[in-house]
mmCIF file of C-alpha atoms and ligand atoms in Angstrom:
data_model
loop_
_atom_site.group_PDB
_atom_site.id
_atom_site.type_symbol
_atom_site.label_atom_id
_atom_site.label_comp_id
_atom_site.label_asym_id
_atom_site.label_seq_id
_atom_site.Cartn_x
_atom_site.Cartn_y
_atom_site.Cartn_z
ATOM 1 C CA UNK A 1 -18.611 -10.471 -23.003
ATOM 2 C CA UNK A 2 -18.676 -7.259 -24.520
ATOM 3 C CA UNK A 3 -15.796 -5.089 -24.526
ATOM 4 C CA UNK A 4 -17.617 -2.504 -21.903
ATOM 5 C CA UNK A 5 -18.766 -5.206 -19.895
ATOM 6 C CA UNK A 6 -14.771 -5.702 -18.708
ATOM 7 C CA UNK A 7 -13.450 -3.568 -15.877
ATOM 8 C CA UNK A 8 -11.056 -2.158 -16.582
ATOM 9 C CA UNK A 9 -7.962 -1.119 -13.892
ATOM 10 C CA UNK A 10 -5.260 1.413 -13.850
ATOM 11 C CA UNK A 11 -1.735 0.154 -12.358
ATOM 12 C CA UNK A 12 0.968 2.102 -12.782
ATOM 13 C CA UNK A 13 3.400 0.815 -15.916
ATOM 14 C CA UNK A 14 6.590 1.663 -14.292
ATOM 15 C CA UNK A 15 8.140 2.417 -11.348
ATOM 16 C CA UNK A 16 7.890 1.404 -7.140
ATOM 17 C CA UNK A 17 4.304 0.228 -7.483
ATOM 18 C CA UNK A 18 4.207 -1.786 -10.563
ATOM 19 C CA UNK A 19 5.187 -5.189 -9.055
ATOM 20 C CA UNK A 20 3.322 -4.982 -6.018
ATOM 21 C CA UNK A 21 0.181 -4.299 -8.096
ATOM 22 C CA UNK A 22 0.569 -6.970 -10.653
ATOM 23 C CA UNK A 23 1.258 -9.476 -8.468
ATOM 24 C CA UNK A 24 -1.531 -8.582 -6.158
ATOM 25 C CA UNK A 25 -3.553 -8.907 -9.020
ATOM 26 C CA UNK A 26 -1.929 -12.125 -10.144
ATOM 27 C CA UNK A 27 -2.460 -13.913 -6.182
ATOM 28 C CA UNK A 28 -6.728 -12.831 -6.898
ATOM 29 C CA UNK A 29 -6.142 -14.997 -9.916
ATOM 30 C CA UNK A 30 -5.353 -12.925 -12.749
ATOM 31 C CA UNK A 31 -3.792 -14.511 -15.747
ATOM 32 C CA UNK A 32 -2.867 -11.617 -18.433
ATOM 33 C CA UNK A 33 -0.442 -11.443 -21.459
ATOM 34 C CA UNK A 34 1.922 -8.367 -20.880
ATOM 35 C CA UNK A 35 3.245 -7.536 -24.364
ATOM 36 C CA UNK A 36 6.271 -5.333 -24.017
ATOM 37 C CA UNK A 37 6.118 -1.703 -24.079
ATOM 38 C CA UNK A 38 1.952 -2.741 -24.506
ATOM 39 C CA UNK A 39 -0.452 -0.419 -22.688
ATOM 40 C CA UNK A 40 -3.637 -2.915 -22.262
ATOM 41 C CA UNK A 41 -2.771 -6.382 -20.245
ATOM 42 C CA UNK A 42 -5.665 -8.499 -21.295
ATOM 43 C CA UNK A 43 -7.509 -10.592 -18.692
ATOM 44 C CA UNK A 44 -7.268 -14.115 -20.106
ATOM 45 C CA UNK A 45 -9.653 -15.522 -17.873
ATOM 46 C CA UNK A 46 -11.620 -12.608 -16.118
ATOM 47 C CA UNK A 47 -13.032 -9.751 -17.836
ATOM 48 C CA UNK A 48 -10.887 -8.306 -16.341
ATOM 49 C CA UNK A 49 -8.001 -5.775 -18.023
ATOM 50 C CA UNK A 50 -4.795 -3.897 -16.948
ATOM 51 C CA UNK A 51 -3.971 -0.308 -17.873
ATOM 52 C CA UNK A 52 -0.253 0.737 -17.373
ATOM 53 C CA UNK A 53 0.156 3.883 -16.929
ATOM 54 C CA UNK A 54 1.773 6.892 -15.025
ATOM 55 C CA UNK A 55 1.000 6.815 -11.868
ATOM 56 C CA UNK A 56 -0.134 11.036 -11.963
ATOM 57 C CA UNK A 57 -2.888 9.824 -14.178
ATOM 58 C CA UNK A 58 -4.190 7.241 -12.083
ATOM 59 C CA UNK A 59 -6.800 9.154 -10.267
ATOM 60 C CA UNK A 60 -8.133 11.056 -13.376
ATOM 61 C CA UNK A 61 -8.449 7.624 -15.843
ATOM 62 C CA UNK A 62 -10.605 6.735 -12.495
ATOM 63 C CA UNK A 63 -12.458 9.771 -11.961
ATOM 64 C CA UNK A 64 -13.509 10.153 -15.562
ATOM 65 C CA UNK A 65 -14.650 6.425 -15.820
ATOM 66 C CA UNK A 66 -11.594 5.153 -18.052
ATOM 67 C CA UNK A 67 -11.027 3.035 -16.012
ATOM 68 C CA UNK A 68 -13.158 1.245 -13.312
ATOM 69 C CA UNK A 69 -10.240 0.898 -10.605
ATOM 70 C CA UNK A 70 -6.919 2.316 -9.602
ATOM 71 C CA UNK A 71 -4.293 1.457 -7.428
ATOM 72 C CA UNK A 72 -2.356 4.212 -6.402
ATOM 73 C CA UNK A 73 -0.539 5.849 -3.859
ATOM 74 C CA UNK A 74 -2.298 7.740 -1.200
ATOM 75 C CA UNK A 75 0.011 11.005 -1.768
ATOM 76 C CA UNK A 76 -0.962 11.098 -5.603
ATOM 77 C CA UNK A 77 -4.752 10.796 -4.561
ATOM 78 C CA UNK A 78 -4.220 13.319 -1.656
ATOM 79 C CA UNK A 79 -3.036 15.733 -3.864
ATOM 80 C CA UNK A 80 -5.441 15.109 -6.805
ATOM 81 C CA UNK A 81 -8.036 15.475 -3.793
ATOM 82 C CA UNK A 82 -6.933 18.660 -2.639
ATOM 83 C CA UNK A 83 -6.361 20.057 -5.865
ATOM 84 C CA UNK A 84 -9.968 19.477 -6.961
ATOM 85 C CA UNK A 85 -10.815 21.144 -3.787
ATOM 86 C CA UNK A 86 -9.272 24.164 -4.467
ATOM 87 C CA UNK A 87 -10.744 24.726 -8.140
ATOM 88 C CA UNK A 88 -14.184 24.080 -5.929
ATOM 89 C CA UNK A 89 -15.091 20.433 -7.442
ATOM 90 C CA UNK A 90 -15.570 17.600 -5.340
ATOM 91 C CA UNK A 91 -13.325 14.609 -6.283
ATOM 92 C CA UNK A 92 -15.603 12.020 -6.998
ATOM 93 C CA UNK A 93 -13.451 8.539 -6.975
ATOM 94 C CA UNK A 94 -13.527 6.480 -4.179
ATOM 95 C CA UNK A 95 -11.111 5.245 -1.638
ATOM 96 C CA UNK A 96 -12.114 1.886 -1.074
ATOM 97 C CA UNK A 97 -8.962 -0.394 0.771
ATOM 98 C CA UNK A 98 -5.166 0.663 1.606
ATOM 99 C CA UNK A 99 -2.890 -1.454 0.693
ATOM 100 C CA UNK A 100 -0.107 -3.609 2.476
ATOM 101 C CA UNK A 101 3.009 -1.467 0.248
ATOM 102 C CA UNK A 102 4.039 1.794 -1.335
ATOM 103 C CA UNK A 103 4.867 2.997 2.243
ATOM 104 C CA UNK A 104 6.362 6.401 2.581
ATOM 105 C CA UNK A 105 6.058 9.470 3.813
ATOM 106 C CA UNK A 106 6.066 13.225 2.350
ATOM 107 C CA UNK A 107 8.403 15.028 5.213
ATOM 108 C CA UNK A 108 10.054 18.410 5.336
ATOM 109 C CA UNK A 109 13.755 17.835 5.074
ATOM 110 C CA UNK A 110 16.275 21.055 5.716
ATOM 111 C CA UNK A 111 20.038 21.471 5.259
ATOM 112 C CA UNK A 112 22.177 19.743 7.961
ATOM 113 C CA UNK A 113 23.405 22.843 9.206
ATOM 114 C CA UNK A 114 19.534 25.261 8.816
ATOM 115 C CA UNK A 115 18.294 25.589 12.846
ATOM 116 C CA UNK A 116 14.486 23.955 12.964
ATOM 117 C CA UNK A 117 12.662 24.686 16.038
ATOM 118 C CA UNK A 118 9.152 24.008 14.612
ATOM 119 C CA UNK A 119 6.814 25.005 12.305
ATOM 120 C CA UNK A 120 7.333 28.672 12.591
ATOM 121 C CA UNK A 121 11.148 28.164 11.740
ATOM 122 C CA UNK A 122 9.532 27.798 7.725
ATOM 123 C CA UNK A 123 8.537 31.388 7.852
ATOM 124 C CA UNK A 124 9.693 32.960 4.786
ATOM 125 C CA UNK A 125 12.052 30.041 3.500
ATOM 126 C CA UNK A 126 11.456 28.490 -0.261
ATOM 127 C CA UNK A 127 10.158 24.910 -0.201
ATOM 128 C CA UNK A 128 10.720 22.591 -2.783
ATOM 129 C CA UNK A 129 8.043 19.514 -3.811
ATOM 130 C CA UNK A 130 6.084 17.919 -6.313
ATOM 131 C CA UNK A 131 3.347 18.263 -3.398
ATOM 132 C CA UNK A 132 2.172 21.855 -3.558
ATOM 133 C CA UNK A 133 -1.140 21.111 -2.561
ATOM 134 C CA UNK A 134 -0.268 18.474 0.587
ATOM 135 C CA UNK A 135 2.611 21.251 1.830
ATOM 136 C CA UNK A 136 0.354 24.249 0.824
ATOM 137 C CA UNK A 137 -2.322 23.394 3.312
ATOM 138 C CA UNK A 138 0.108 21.561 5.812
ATOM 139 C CA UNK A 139 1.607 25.171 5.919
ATOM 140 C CA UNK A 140 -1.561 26.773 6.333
ATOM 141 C CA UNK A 141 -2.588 25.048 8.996
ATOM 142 C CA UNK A 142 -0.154 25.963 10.938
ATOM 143 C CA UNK A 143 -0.583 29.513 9.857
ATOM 144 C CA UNK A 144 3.271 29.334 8.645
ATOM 145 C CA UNK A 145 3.622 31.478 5.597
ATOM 146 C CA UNK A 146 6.632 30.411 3.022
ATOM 147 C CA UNK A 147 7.304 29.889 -0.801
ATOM 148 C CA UNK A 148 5.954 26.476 -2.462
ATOM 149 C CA UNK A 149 8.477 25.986 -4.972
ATOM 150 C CA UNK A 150 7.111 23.910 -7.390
ATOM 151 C CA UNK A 151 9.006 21.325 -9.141
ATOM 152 C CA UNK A 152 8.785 18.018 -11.132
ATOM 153 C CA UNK A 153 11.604 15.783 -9.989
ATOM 154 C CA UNK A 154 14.956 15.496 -8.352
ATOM 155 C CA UNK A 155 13.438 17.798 -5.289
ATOM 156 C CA UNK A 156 17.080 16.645 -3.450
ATOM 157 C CA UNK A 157 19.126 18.731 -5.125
ATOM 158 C CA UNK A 158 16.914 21.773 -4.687
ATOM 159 C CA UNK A 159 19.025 23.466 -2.133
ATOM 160 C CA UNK A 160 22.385 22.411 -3.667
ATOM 161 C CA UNK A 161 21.666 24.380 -6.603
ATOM 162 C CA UNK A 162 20.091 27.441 -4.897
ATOM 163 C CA UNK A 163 16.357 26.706 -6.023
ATOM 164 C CA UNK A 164 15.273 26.378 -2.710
ATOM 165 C CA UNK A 165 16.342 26.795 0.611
ATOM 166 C CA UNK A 166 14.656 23.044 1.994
ATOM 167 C CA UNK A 167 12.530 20.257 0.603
ATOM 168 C CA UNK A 168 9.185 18.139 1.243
ATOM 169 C CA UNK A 169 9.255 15.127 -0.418
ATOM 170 C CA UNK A 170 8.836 11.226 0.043
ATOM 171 C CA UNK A 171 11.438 9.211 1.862
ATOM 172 C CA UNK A 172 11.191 5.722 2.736
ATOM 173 C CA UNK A 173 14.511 5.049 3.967
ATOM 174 C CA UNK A 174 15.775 8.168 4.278
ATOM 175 C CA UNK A 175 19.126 7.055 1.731
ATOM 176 C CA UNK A 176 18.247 10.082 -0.492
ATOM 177 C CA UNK A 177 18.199 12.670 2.630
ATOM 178 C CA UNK A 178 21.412 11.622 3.879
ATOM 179 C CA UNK A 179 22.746 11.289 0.740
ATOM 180 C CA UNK A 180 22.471 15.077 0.313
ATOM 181 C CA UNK A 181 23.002 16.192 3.507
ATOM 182 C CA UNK A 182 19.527 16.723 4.309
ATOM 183 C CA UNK A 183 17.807 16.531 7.813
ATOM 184 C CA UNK A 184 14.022 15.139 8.269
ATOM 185 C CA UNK A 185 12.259 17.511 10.515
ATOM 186 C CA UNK A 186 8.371 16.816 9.719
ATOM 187 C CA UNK A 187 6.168 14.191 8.681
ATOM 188 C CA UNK A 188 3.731 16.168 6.765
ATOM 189 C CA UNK A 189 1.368 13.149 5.054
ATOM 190 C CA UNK A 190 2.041 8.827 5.747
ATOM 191 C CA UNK A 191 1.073 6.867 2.397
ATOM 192 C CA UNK A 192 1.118 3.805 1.091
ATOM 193 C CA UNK A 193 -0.615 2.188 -2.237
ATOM 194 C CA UNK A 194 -4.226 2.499 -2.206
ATOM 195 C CA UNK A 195 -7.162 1.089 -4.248
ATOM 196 C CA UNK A 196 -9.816 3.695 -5.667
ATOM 197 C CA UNK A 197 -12.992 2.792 -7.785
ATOM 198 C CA UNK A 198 -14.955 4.858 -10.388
ATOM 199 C CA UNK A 199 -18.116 7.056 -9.001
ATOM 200 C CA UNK A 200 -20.310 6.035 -11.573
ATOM 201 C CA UNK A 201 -22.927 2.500 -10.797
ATOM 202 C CA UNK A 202 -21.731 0.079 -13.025
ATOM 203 C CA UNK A 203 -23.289 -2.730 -14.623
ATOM 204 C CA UNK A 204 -24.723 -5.542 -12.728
ATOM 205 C CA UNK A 205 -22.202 -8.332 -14.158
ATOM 206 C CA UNK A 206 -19.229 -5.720 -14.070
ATOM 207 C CA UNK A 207 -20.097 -4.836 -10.436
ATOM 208 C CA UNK A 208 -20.229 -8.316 -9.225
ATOM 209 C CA UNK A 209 -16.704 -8.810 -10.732
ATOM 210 C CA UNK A 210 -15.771 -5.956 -9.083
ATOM 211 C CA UNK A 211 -17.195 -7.007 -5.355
ATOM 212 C CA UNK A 212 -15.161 -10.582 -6.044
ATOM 213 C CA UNK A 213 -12.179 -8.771 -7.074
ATOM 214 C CA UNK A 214 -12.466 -6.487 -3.614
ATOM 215 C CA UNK A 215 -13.408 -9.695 -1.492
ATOM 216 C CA UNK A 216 -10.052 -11.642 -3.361
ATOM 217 C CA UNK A 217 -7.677 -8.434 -2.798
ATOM 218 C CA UNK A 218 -9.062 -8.804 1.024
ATOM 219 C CA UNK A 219 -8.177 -12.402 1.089
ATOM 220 C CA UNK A 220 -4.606 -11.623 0.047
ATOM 221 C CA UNK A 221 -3.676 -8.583 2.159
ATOM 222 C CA UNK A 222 -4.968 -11.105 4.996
ATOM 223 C CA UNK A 223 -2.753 -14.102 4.090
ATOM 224 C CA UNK A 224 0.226 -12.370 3.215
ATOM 225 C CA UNK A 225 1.558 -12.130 6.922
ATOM 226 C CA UNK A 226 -0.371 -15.247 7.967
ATOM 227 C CA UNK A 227 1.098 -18.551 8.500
ATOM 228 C CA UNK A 228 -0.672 -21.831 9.254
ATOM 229 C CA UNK A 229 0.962 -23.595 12.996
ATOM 230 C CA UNK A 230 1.046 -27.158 13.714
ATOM 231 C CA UNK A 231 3.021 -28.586 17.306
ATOM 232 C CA UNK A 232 2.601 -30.954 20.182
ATOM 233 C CA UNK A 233 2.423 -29.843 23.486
ATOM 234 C CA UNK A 234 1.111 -31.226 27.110
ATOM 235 C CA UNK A 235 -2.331 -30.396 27.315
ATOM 236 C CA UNK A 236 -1.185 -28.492 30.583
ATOM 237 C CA UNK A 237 0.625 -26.147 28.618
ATOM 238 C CA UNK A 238 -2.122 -24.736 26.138
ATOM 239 C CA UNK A 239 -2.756 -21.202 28.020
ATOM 240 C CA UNK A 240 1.326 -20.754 28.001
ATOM 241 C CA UNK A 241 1.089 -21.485 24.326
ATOM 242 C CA UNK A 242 -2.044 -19.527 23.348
ATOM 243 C CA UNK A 243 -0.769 -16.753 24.823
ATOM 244 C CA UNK A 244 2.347 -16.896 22.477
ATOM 245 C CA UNK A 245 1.259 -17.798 19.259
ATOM 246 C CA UNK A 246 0.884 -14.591 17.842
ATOM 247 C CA UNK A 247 -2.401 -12.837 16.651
ATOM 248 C CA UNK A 248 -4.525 -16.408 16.293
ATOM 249 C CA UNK A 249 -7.425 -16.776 17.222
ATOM 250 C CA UNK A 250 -8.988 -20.250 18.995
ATOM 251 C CA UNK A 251 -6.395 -22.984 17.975
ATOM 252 C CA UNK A 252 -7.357 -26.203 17.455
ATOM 253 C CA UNK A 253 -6.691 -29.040 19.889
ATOM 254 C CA UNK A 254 -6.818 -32.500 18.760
ATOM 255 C CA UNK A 255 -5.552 -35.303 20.788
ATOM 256 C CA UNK A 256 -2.406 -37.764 20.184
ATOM 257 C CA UNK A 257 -3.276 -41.353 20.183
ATOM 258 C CA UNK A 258 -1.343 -43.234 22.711
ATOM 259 C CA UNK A 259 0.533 -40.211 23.487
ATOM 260 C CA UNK A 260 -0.886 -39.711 26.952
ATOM 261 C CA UNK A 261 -1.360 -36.137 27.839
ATOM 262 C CA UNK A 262 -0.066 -34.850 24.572
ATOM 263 C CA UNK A 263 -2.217 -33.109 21.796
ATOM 264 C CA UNK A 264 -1.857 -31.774 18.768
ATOM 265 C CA UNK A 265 -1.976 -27.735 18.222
ATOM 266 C CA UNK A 266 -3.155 -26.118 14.837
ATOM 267 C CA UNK A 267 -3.616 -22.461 14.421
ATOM 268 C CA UNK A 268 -3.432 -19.590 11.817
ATOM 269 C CA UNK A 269 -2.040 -16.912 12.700
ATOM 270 C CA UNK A 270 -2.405 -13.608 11.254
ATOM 271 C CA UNK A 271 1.154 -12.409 11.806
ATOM 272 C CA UNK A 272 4.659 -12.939 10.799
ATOM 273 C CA UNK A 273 5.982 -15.959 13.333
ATOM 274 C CA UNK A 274 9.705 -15.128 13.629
ATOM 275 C CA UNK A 275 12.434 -17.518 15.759
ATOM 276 C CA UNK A 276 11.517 -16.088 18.715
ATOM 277 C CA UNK A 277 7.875 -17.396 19.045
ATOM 278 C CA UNK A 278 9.073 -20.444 18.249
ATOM 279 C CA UNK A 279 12.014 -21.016 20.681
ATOM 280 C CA UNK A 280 9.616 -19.416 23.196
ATOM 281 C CA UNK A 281 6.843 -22.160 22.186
ATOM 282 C CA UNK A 282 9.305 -24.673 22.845
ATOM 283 C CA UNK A 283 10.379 -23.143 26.262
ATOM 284 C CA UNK A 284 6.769 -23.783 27.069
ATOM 285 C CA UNK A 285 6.619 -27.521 26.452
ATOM 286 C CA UNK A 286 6.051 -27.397 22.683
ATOM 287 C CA UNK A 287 7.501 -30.119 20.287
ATOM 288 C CA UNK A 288 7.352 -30.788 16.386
ATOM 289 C CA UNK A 289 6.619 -27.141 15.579
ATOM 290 C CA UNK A 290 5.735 -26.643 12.253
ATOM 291 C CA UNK A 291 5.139 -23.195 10.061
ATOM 292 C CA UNK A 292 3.799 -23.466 6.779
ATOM 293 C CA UNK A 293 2.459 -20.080 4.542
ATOM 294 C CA UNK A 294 -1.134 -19.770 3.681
ATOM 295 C CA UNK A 295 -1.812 -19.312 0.100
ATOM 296 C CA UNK A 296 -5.476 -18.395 0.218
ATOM 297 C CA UNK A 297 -7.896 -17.437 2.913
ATOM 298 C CA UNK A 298 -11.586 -17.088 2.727
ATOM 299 C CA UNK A 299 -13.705 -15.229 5.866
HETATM 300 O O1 PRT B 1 6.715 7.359 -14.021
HETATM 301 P P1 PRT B 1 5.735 7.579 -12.912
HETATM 302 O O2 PRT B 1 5.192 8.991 -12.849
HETATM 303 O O3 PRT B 1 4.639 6.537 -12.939
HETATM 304 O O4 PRT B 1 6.536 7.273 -11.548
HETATM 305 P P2 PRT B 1 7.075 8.239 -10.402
HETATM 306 O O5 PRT B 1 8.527 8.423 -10.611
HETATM 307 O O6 PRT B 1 6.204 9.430 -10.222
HETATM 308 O O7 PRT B 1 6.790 7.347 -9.115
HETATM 309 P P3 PRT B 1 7.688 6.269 -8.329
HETATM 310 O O8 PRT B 1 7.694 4.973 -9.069
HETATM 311 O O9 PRT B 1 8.983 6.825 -7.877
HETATM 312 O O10 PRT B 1 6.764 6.120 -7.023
HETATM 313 C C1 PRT B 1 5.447 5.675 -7.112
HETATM 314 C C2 PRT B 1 4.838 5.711 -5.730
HETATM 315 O O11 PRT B 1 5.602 4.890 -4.840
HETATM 316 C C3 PRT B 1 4.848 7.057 -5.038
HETATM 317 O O12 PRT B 1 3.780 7.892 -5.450
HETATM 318 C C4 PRT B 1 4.703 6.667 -3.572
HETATM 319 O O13 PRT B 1 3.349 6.429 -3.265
HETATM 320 C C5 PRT B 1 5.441 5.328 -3.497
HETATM 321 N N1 PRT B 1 6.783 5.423 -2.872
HETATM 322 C C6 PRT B 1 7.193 4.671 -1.817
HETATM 323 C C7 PRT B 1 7.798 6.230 -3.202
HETATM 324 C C8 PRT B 1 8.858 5.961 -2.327
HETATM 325 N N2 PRT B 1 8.450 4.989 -1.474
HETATM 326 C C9 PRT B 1 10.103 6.692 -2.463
HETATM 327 N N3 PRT B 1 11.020 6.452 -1.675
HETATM 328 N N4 PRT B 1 7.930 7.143 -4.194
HETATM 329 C C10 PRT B 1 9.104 7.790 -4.328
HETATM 330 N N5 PRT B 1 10.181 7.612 -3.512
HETATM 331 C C11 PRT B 1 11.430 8.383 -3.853
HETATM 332 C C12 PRT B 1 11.471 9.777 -3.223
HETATM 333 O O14 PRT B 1 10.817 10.702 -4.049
HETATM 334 C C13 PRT B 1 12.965 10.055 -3.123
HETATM 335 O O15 PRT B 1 13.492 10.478 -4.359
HETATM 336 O O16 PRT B 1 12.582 7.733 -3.373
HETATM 337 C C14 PRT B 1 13.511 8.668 -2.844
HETATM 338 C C15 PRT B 1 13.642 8.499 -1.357
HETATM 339 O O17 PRT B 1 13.818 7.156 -1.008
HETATM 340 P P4 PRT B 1 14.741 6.756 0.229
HETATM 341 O O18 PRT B 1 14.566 5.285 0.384
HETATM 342 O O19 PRT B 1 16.147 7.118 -0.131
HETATM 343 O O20 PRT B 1 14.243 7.508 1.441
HETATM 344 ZN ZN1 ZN B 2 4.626 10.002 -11.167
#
């Protein structure tokens, strides 16, 4: 296949999303060769190839048809999106699928010992972020006027140092916050990693890769949580047990030779199945429970 024919997808190289990504790509059956401190991953058998690189110029390598897909987080798009916006051109990649990691969110933080009552309590104060376009219009919605101070890392120690007077930046755990004494006071954008395709038609044999690709990366995100539920139980027993086996949907029932009343219960479920379920399964009657993963899953 010719070297145009391949799509082509930017993952970031380094940093919170690059595992995720690679070994989402790697479960929709991806084999590559990752040289070291190589840019290009080459698809060894899909035309298929991997572009590390920062994750800021993720949504530009997509919107100017470098590459054919991104996954990203939401926050970088959001604020690629709005900045577009605001020099009056219309962002033209597409959003196609969230997915299941890369959760944060961008939140106002303030000193420990600053008074927030709201909104209004912003007035005049010097924000910190690498989001001056999320913040900017947050702000303005609320009609709250204040300084966007804009930096390019280590947004934490803004205050300490007399750059700004509060923050807005991504926590996930909030371990950074505390860590400098900072409060969380609002949740100004939730993200997580996203997926985002070029505008432009492509090819007929590069599209269809990419609708297999899009139906695979479904299958994963659906088996991830899922696992597959075998027990016995009295047949008298099956609402009880329908009811607890969590997000499934019609189980099947097979019956137990020479076991009387007893059948056999298999079901997928689409959530995590923790202890509880299953000491509540056996509570109703249930015996032999087993929980196996799924490894692939095709609607
Ligand atoms: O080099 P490159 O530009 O590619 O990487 P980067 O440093 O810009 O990005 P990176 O790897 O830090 O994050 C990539 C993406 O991961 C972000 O755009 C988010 O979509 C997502 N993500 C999820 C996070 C976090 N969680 C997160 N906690 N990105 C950053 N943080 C930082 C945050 O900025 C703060 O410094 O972690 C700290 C807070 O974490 P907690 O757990 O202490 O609250
Ligand atoms: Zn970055």
């Amino acid at each position: 296949m010719d070297k145009h024919e391949r799509l082509k997808v930017a993952v970031q190289k380094s940093g919170r999303l690059t595992e995720n990504s690679l070994d989402l790509l790697a479960r929709c059956g991806l084999k590559y060769t990752r040289g070291k401190d190589q840019l290009l991953c080459y698809g060894e058998n899909m035309p298929l190839d991997v572009l590390l690189v920062r994750d800021d110029d993720i949504p530009d390598l997509v919107q100017e048809d470098v590459c054919d897909l991104g996954i990203v987080g939401l926050n970088v798009v959001e604020e690629k999106r709005l900045g577009f916006l605001a020099r009056g051109r219309a962002p033209l990649f597409e959003q196609l699928q969230t997915l299941d990691y890369g959760r944060c969110r961008l939140s106002i933080a303030v000193p420990e010992k600053m008074p927030y009552s709201g909104p209004a309590s912003l007035a005049g104060k010097r924000i910190a972020t690498t989001y001056p376009n999320i913040l900017s219009k947050w702000l303005a919605d609320r009609g709250v006027r204040a300084e966007v101070v804009v930096l390019s890392g280590a947004v934490e120690i803004a205050p300490r140092l007399g750059r700004a007077d509060l923050i807005c930046d991504l926590v996930s755990t909030g371990g950074t916050l505390q860590a400098n004494s900072l409060r969380e006071v609002e949740k100004v954008f939730e993200s997580q990693a996203v997926l985002i395709r070029t505008p432009v038609p492509l090819p007929p044999e590069k599209e269809d890769w990419m609708r297999r690709m899009l139906v695979r990366i479904d299958g994963v995100q659906q088996v991830k949580e899922s696992k597959y539920i075998m027990l016995h139980a009295p047949r008298s027993a099956l609402p009880e047990i329908r009811r607890l086996l969590p997000g499934s949907e019609s189980p099947t029932v097979i019956p137990l030779d020479g076991l009387g009343d007893k059948v056999a219960v298999h079901a997928v479920c689409r959530e995590n199945v923790f202890w509880e379920t299953l000491e509540s399964l056996k509570g109703a009657g249930a015996s032999a429970v087993l929980v196996l993963p799924v490894e692939k899953m095709l609607a």
